[in-house]
Coordinates of C-alpha atoms in Angstrom, one line a residue:
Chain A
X1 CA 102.2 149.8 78.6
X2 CA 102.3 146.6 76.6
X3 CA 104.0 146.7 73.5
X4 CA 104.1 143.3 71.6
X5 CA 105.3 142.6 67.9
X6 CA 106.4 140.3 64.9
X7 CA 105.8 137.4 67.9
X8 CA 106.6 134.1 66.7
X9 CA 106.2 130.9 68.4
X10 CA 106.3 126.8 68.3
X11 CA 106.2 124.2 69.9
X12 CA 107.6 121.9 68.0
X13 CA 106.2 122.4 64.4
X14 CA 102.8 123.2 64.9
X15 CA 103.3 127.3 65.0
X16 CA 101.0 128.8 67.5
X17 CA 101.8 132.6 67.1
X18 CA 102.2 133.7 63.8
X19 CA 103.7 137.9 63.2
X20 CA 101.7 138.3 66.4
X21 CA 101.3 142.1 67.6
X22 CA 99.3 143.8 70.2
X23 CA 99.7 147.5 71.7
X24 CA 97.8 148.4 75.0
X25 CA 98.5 151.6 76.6
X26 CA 97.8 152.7 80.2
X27 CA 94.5 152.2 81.4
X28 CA 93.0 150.5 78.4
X29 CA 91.1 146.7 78.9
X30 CA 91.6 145.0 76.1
X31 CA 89.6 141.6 75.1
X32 CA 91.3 138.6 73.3
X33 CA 88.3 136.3 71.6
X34 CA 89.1 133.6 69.4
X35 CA 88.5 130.1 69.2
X36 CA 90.6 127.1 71.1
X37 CA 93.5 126.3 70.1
X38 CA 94.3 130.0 68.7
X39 CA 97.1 131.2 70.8
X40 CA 95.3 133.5 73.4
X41 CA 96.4 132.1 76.1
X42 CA 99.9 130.9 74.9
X43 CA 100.5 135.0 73.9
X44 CA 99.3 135.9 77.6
X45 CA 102.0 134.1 79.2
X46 CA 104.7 135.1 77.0
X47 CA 103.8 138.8 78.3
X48 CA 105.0 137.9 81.5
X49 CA 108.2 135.6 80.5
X50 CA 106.5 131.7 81.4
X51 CA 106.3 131.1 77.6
X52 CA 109.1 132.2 75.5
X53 CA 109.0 133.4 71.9
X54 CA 111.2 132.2 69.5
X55 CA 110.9 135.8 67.6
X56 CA 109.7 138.7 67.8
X57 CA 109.8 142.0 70.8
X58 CA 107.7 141.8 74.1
X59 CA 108.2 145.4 75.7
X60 CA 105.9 145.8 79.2
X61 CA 106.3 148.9 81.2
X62 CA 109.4 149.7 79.0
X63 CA 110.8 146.6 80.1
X64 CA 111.9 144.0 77.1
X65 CA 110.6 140.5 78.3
X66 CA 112.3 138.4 76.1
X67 CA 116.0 140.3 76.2
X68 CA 118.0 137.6 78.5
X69 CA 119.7 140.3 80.6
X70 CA 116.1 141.3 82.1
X71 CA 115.3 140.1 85.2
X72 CA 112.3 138.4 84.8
X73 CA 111.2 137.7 88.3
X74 CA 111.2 141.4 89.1
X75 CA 109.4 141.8 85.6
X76 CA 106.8 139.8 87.3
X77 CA 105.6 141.6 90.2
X78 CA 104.4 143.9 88.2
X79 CA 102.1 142.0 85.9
X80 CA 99.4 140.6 88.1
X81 CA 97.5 137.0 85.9
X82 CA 95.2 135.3 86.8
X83 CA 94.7 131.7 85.6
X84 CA 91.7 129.9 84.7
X85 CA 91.6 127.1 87.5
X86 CA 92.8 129.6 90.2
X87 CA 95.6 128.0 91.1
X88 CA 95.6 129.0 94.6
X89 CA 98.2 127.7 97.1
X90 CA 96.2 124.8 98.8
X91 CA 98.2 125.1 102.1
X92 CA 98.2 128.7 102.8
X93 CA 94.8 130.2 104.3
X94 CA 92.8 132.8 102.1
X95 CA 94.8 136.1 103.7
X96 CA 98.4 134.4 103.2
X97 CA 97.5 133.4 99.7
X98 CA 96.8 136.9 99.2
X99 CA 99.5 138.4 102.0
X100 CA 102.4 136.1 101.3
X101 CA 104.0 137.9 97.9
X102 CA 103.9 141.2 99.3
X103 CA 105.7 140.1 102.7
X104 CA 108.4 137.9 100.7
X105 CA 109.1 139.6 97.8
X106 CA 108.5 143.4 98.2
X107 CA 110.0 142.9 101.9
X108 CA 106.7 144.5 103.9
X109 CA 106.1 143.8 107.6
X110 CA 103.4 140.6 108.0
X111 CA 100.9 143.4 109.7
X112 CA 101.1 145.5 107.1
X113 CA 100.5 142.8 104.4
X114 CA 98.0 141.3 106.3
X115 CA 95.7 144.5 106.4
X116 CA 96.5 145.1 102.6
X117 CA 94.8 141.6 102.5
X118 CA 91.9 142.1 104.4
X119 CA 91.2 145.6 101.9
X120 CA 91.6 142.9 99.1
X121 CA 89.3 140.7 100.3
X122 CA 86.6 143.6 100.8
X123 CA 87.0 145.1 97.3
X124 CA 86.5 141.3 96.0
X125 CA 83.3 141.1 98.0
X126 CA 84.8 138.1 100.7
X127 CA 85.8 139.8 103.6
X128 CA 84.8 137.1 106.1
X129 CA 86.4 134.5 104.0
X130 CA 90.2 135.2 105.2
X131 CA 90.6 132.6 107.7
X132 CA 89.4 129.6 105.4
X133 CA 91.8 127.4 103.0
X134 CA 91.0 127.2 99.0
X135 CA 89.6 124.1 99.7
X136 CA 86.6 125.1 101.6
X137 CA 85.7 128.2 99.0
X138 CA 83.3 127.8 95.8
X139 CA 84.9 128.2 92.7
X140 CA 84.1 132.0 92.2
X141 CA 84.9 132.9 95.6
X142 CA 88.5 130.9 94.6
X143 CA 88.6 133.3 91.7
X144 CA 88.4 136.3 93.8
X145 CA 91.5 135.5 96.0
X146 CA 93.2 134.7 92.7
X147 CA 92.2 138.4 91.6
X148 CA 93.1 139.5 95.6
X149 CA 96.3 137.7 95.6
X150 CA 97.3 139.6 92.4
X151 CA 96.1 143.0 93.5
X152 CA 98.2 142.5 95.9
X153 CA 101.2 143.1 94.2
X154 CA 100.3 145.9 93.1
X155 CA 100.7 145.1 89.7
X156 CA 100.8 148.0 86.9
X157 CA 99.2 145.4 83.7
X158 CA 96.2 142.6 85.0
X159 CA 96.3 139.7 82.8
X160 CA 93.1 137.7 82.6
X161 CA 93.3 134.0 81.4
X162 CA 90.2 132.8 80.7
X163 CA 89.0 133.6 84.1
X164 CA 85.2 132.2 84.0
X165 CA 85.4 129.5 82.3
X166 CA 86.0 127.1 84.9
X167 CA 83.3 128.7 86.9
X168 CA 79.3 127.5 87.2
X169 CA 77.3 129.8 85.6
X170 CA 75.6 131.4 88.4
X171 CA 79.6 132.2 89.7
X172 CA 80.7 133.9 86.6
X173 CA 79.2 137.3 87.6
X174 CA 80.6 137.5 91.1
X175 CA 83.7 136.9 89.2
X176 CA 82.7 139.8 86.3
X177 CA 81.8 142.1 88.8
X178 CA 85.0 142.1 90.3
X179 CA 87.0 142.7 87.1
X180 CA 84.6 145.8 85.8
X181 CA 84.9 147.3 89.3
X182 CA 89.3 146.5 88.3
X183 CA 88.3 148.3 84.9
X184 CA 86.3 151.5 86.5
X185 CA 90.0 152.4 88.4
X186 CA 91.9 152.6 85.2
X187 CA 93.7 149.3 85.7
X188 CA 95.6 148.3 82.3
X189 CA 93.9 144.8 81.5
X190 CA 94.5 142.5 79.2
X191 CA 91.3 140.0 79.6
X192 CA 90.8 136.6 76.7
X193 CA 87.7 135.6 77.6
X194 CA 84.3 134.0 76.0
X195 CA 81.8 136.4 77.6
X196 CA 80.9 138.9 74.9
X197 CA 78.7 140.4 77.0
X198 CA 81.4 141.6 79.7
X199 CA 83.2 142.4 76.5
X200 CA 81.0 144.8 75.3
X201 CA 80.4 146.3 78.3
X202 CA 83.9 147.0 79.9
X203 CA 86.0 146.5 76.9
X204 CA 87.9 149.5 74.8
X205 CA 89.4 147.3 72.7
X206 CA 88.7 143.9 71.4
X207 CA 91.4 141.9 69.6
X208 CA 90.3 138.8 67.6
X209 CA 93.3 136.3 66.9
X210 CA 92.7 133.2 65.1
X211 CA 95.4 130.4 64.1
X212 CA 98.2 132.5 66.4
X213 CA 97.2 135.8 63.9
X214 CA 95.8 138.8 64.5
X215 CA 92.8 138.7 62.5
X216 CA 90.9 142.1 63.4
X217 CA 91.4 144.4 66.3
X218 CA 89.1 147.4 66.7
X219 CA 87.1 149.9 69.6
X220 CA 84.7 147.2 71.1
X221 CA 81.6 149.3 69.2
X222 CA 83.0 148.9 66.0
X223 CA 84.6 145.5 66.6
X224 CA 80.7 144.3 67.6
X225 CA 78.5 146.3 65.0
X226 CA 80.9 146.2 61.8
X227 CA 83.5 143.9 61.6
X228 CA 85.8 144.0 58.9
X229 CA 87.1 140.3 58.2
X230 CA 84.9 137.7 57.0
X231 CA 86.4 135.2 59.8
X232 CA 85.6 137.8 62.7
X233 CA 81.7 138.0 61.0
X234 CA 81.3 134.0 61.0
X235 CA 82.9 134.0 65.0
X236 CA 80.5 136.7 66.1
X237 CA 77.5 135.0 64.7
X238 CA 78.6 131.5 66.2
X239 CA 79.0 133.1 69.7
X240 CA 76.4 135.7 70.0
Chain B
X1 CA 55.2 87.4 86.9
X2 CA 58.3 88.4 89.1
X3 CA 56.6 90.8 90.9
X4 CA 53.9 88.0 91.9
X5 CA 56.4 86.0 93.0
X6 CA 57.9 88.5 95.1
X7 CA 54.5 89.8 96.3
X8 CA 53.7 85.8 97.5
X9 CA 57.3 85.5 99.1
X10 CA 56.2 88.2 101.4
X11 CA 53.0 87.0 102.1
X12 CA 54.9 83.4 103.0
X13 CA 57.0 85.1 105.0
X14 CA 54.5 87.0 107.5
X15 CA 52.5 84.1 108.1
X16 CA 55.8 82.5 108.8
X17 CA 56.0 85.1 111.3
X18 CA 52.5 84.6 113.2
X19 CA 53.2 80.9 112.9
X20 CA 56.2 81.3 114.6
X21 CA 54.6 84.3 117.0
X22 CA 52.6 81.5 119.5
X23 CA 56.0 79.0 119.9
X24 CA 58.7 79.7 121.8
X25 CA 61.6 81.7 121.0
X26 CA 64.7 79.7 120.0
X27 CA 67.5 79.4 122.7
X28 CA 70.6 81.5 122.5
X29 CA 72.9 78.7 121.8
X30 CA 70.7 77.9 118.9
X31 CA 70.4 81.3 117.6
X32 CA 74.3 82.0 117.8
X33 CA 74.6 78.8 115.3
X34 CA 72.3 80.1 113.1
X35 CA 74.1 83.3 113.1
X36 CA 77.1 81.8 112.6
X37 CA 76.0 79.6 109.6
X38 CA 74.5 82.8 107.8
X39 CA 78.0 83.9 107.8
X40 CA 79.2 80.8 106.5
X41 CA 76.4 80.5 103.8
X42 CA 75.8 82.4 100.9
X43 CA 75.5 85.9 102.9
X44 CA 78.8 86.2 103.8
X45 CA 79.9 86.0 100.1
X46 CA 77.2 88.1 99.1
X47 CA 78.9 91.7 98.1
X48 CA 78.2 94.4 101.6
X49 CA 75.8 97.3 101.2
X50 CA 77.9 100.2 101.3
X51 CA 76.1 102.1 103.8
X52 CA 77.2 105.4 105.3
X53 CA 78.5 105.5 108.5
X54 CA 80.1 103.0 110.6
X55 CA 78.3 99.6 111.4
X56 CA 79.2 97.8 113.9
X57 CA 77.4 94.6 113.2
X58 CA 78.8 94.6 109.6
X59 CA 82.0 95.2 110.9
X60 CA 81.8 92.4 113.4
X61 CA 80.3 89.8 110.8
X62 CA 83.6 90.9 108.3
X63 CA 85.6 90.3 111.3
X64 CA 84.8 87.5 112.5
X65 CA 84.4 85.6 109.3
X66 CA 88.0 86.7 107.8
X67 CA 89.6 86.2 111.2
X68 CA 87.8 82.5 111.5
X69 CA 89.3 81.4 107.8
X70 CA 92.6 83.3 109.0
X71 CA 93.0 81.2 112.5
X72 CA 91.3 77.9 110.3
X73 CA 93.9 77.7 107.8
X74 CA 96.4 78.2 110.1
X75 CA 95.2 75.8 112.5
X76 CA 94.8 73.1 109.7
X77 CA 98.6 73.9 109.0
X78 CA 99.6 73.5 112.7
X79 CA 97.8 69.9 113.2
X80 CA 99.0 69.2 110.2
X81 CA 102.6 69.7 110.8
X82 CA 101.9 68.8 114.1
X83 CA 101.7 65.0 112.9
X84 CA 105.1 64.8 112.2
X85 CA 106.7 67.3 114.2
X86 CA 106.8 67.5 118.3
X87 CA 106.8 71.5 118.5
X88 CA 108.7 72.3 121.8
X89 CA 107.6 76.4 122.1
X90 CA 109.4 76.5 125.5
X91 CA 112.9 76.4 123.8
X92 CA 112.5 79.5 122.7
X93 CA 112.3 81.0 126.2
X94 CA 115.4 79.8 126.8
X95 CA 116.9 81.8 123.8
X96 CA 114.9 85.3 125.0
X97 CA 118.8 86.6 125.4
X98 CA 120.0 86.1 121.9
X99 CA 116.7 86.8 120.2
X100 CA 116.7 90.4 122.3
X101 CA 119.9 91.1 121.4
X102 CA 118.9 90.2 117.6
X103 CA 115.7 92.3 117.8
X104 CA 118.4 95.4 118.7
X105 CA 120.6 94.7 116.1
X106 CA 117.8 94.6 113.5
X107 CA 116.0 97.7 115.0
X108 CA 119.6 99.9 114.7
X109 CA 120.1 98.6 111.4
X110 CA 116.5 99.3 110.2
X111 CA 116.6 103.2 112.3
X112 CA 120.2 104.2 111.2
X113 CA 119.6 102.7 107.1
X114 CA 116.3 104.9 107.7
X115 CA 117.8 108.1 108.4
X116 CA 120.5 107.9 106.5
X117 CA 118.3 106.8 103.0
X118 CA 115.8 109.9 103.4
X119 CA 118.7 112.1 103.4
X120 CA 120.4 110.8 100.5
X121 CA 117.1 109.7 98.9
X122 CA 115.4 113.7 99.4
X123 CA 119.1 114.2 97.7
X124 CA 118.8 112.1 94.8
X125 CA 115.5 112.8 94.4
X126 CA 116.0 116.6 93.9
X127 CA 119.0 115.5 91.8
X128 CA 116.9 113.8 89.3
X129 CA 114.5 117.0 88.9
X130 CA 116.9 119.5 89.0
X131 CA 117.4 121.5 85.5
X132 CA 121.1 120.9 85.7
X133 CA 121.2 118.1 83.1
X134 CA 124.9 116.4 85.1
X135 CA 122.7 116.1 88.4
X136 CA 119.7 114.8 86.6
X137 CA 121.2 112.1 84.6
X138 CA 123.8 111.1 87.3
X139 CA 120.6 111.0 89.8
X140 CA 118.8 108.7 87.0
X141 CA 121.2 106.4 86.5
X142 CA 122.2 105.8 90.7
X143 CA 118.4 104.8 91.0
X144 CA 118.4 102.5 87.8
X145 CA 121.5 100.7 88.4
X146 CA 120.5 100.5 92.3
X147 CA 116.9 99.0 91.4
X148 CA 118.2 96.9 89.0
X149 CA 120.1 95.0 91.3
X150 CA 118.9 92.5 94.4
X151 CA 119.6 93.5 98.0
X152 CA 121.1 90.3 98.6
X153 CA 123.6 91.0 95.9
X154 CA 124.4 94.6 96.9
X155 CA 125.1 93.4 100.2
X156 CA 127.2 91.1 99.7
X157 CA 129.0 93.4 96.8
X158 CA 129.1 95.9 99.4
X159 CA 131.0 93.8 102.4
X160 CA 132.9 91.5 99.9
X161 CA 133.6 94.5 97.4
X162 CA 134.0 97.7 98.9
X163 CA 135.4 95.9 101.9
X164 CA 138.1 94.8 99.9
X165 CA 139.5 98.1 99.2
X166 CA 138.6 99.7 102.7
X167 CA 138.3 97.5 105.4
X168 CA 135.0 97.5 107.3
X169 CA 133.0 95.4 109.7
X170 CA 129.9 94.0 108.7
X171 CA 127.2 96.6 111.0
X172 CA 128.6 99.8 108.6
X173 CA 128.8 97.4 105.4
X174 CA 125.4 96.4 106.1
X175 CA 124.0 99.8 107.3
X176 CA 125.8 101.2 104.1
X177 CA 124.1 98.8 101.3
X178 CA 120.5 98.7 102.7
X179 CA 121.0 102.7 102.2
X180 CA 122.3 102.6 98.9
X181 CA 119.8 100.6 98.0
X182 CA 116.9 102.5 100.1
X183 CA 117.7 106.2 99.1
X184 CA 116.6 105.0 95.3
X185 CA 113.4 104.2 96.6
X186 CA 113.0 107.2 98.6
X187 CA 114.2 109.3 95.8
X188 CA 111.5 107.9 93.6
X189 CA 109.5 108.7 96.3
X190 CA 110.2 112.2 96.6
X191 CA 110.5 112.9 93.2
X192 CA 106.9 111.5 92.2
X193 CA 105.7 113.6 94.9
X194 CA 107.2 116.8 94.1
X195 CA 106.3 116.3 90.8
X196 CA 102.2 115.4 91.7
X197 CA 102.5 118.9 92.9
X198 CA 100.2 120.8 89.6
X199 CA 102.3 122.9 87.0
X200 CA 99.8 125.7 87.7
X201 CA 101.0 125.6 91.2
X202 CA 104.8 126.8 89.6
X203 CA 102.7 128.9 87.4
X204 CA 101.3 130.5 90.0
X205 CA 104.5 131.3 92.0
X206 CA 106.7 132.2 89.3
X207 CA 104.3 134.8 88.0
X208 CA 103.6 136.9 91.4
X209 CA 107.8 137.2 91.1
X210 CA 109.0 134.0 93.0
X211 CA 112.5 132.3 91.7
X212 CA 112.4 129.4 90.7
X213 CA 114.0 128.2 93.9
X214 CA 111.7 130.6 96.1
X215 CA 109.0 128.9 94.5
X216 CA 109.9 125.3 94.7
X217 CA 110.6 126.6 98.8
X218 CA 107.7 127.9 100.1
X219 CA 105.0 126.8 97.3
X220 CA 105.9 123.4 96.2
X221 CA 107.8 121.9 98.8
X222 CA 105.4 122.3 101.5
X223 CA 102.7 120.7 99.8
X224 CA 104.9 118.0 98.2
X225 CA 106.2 116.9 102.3
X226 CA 102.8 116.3 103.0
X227 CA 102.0 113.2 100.2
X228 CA 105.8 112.3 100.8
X229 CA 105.4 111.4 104.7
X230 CA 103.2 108.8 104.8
X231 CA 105.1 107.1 101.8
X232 CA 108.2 107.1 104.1
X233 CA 106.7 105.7 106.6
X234 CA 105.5 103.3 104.7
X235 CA 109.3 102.7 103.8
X236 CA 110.1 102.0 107.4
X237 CA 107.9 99.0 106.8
X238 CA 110.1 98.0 104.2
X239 CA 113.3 99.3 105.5
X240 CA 112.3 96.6 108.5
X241 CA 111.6 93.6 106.1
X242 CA 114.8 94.2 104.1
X243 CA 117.2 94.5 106.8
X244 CA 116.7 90.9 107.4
X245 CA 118.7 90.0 104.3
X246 CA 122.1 91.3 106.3
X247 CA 122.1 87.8 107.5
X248 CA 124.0 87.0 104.4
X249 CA 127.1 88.7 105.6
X250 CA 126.7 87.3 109.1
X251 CA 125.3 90.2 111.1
X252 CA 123.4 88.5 113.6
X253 CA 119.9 90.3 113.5
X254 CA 116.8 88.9 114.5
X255 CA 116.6 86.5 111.2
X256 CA 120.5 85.1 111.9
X257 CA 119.6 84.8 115.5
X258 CA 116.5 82.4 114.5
X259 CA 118.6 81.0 111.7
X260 CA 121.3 79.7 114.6
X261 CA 118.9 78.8 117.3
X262 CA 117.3 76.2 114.7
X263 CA 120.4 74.7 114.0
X264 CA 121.7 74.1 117.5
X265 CA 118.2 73.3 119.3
X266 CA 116.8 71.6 115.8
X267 CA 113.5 73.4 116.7
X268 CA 113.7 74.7 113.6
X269 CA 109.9 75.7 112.9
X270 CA 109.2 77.0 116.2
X271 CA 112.4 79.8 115.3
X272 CA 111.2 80.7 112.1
X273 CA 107.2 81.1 113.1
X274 CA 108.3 83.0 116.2
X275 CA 110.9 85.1 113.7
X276 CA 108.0 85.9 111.2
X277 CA 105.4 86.5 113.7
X278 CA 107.9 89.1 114.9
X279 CA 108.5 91.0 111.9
X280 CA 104.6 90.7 111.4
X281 CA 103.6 92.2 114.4
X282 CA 106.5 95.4 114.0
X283 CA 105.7 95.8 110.5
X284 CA 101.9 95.8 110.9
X285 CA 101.9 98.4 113.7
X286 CA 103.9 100.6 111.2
X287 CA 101.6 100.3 108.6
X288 CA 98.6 101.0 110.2
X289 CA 100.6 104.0 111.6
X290 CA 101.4 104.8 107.8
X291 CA 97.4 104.9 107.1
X292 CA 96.4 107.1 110.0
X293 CA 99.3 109.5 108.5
X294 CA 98.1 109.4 105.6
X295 CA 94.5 110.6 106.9
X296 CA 95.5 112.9 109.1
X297 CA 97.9 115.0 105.9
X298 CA 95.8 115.7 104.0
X299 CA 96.7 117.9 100.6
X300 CA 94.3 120.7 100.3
X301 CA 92.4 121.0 97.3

């Protein structure tokens, strides 16, 4: 499903994905971990075209992201992301948040978007929720539409961007819940994240990039219990 | 040892209190005064307890003790000029013809420079953000060379210059400078408010499979007309205040109108006070209309 390889990328000098590559195939949840600053998030968004790379092949779905003659913005309804401070749409309601896309770009009638919607908000656990603006809504209940809004799409590959981590603690697992119910239905995933603990459970894979390289990338057992590099052991025994 | 102090204040003060409890209260007259010097003395300078809510008794005491230094120094002013100068206000009735037809002029000056700046302004504006580096840099330069140049100057450059080559009257030359130079401000309005909107917010539209121009339509537009209103408004205010520089090239607006009445009754300050109390009054109405925009848009978020 996601086939990424040789990436390079600056900005400016500093390099911030160095001979980068990462294969997911359908249905797989893959974890990025590293520290700040690595290039996790930066190799997310060149997946679905907002960062280009200066080298290297991005294919998703078949589809070469960084060939010129793709069209990118059809590229992008099917990649659903979900960004770290939500980034919801402050003047739309919860249900046009999530109902809007649909209606404009994949042309469907405002009734039938609308219900799609309301299922959204359901599966995310907020169903009463649809009438209120982002402004009234806690932070995990924000996160939620953000996951709805991107369901909504229909999206074949989920990208994650550090989705907790602008959460309070107590709103992380509302948040968690909702993207291991995503992983039970076979959604491809692609999730960087600090919570080791949602890694291990919902993980297949787990990918550990450090200075824009991949380090080590293994099955979330063996990635946990014996990790190859030295720089992977000294992470894992700083986080867990 | 503070706290003794304190403790014995407060012991003063109650049998202040049952001293005071068998005499008679003090009269109305005399407890107005006192209220009055408490505002002049120390308590009125002393910083005001933020409390929540509205108080109508702090309210009053910051109104009343502002608007009494207001209508003081303005009353010292008046006596003083008074001394040497016999104000005759009734001359100005006389002139109510002139001065309304100056108050028109200056209103369609100010309205038609208004509508015509926020069209070119939201123009330039978008201009200056637009990727296309031609639009961009043209935009930038218009609003530098625009702001770097007085009114008074433009105007005249306008009726003088432009006037040279294509002959025009003095309402379209002045309607035509005070836009020039308005639509930089506005487009520096609406380009600092399009670009308050977040990046994530483009982020966020772009990635769900929005063009760029979809995007900046239905996501950050929207949002960006909201923080951009109230700062128009507020341009009005200034739109209003500016206009009265079109004097220079002899439109007779308000200002010119008080500028001629002094010179052929001599009663010169009563013209100009009335002409500033004038644009005070318009321009503070506006701009308390500006504030109660601005509260009643707001951005979510």
């Amino acid at each position: 499903m996601i086939k990424a390889e040789n990436l390079n990328k600056w900005y400016g000098t500093l390099q911030v994905l160095r001979d980068f590559e990462l294969h997911v195939s359908k249905g797989e949840v893959v974890v990025l971990c590293g520290p700040s600053g690595s290039g996790k998030s930066t190799f997310l968004r060149t997946l679905n075209g907002l960062e280009s790379v200066q080298s290297g092949s991005i294919y998703v779905d078949g589809i070469a992201v960084n060939d010129p003659k793709t069209n990118l913005n059809t590229l992008r309804t099917k990649i659903g992301i979900v960004f770290q401070d939500f980034n919801l749409f402050p003047h739309m309601t919860v249900l046009k948040n999530i109902a809007f896309a649909p209606m404009k770009l994949l042309k469907m009638r405002q009734r039938d978007s609308e219900t799609i919607a309301h299922d959204l908000l359901q599966k995310v656990g907020i169903p009463e929720k649809y009438n209120a603006f982002p402004s009234q809504l806690s932070g995990g209940q924000k996160q939620r539409v953000a996951i709805a809004r991107a369901l909504a799409m229909q999206p074949k590959v989920m990208l994650f961007d550090e989705p907790t981590s602008a959460l309070d603690p107590e709103m992380i697992k509302e948040v968690l819940d909702v993207m291991a119910n995503l992983a039970r239905e076979h959604m491809t995933m692609v999730v960087v994240t600090h919570e080791m603990s949602f890694a291990r459970k919902v993980a297949d894979r787990i990918a550990f990039i450090d200075e824009g390289r991949l380090i080590e990338e293994a099955a979330t057992e063996a990635f946990f219990e014996k990790p190859k590099s030295e720089r992977t052991k000294r992470f894992l025994e700083q986080i867990l | 040892m503070e706290k003794q102090r304190e403790i014995s204040m407060t012991v003063e003060f109650r049998e202040g209190l049952k001293e005071n409890k068998g005499k008679e209260r003090p009269s109305r007259r005399r407890m107005f005064l006192r209220f009055l010097c408490s505002l002049v003395a120390a308590k009125s300078l002393e910083p005001w307890e933020p409390k929540s809510g509205f108080s109508l008794t702090v309210f009053l005491k910051r109104f009343i003790v502002t608007g009494a230094i207001t209508v003081g120094i303005l009353w010292f002013l008046y006596s003083e000029a008074s001394k040497t100068y016999y104000f005759h206000w009734n001359i100005l009735w006389e002139y109510k013809g002139p001065f309304w037809q100056g108050f028109v002029v200056t209103l369609q000056v100010s309205s038609i420079t208004l509508i015509f700046s926020i069209l070119a302004g939201v123009l330039i504006g978008l201009a200056r953000i637009s990727r296309y580096y031609l639009l961009s840099d043209l935009a930038f330069t218009y609003v530098e060379v625009i702001r770097n140049i007085p009114l008074l100057v433009i105007i005249m450059l306008v009726y003088y210059g432009v006037g040279a080559i294509l002959p025009m009257h003095r309402f379209p030359a002045a309607v035509v400078a005070l836009t020039a130079f308005e639509a930089s401000f506005i487009a520096e309005i609406v380009r600092g408010g399009i670009q308050s909107i977040g990046k994530g917010q483009t982020w966020a539209g772009r990635s769900l499979g929005f063009s760029s121009g979809q995007t900046m339509r239905y996501i950050i537009l929207p949002q960006a007309v909201r923080r951009i209103i109230p700062a128009l408004a507020g341009q009005f205010v200034t739109v209003i205040k500016d206009s009265s520089l079109v004097s220079v090239i002899s439109l007779v607006d308000i200002t010119l109108t008080g500028k001629q009445v002094m010179t052929t009754t001599m009663a010169a300050l009563e013209s100009i006070t009335f002409i500033a109390f004038f644009y005070f009054v318009i321009c503070v109405v506006l701009s308390f209309f500006t504030k109660y925009l601005e509260r009643r848009l707001p951005v979510g978020d």
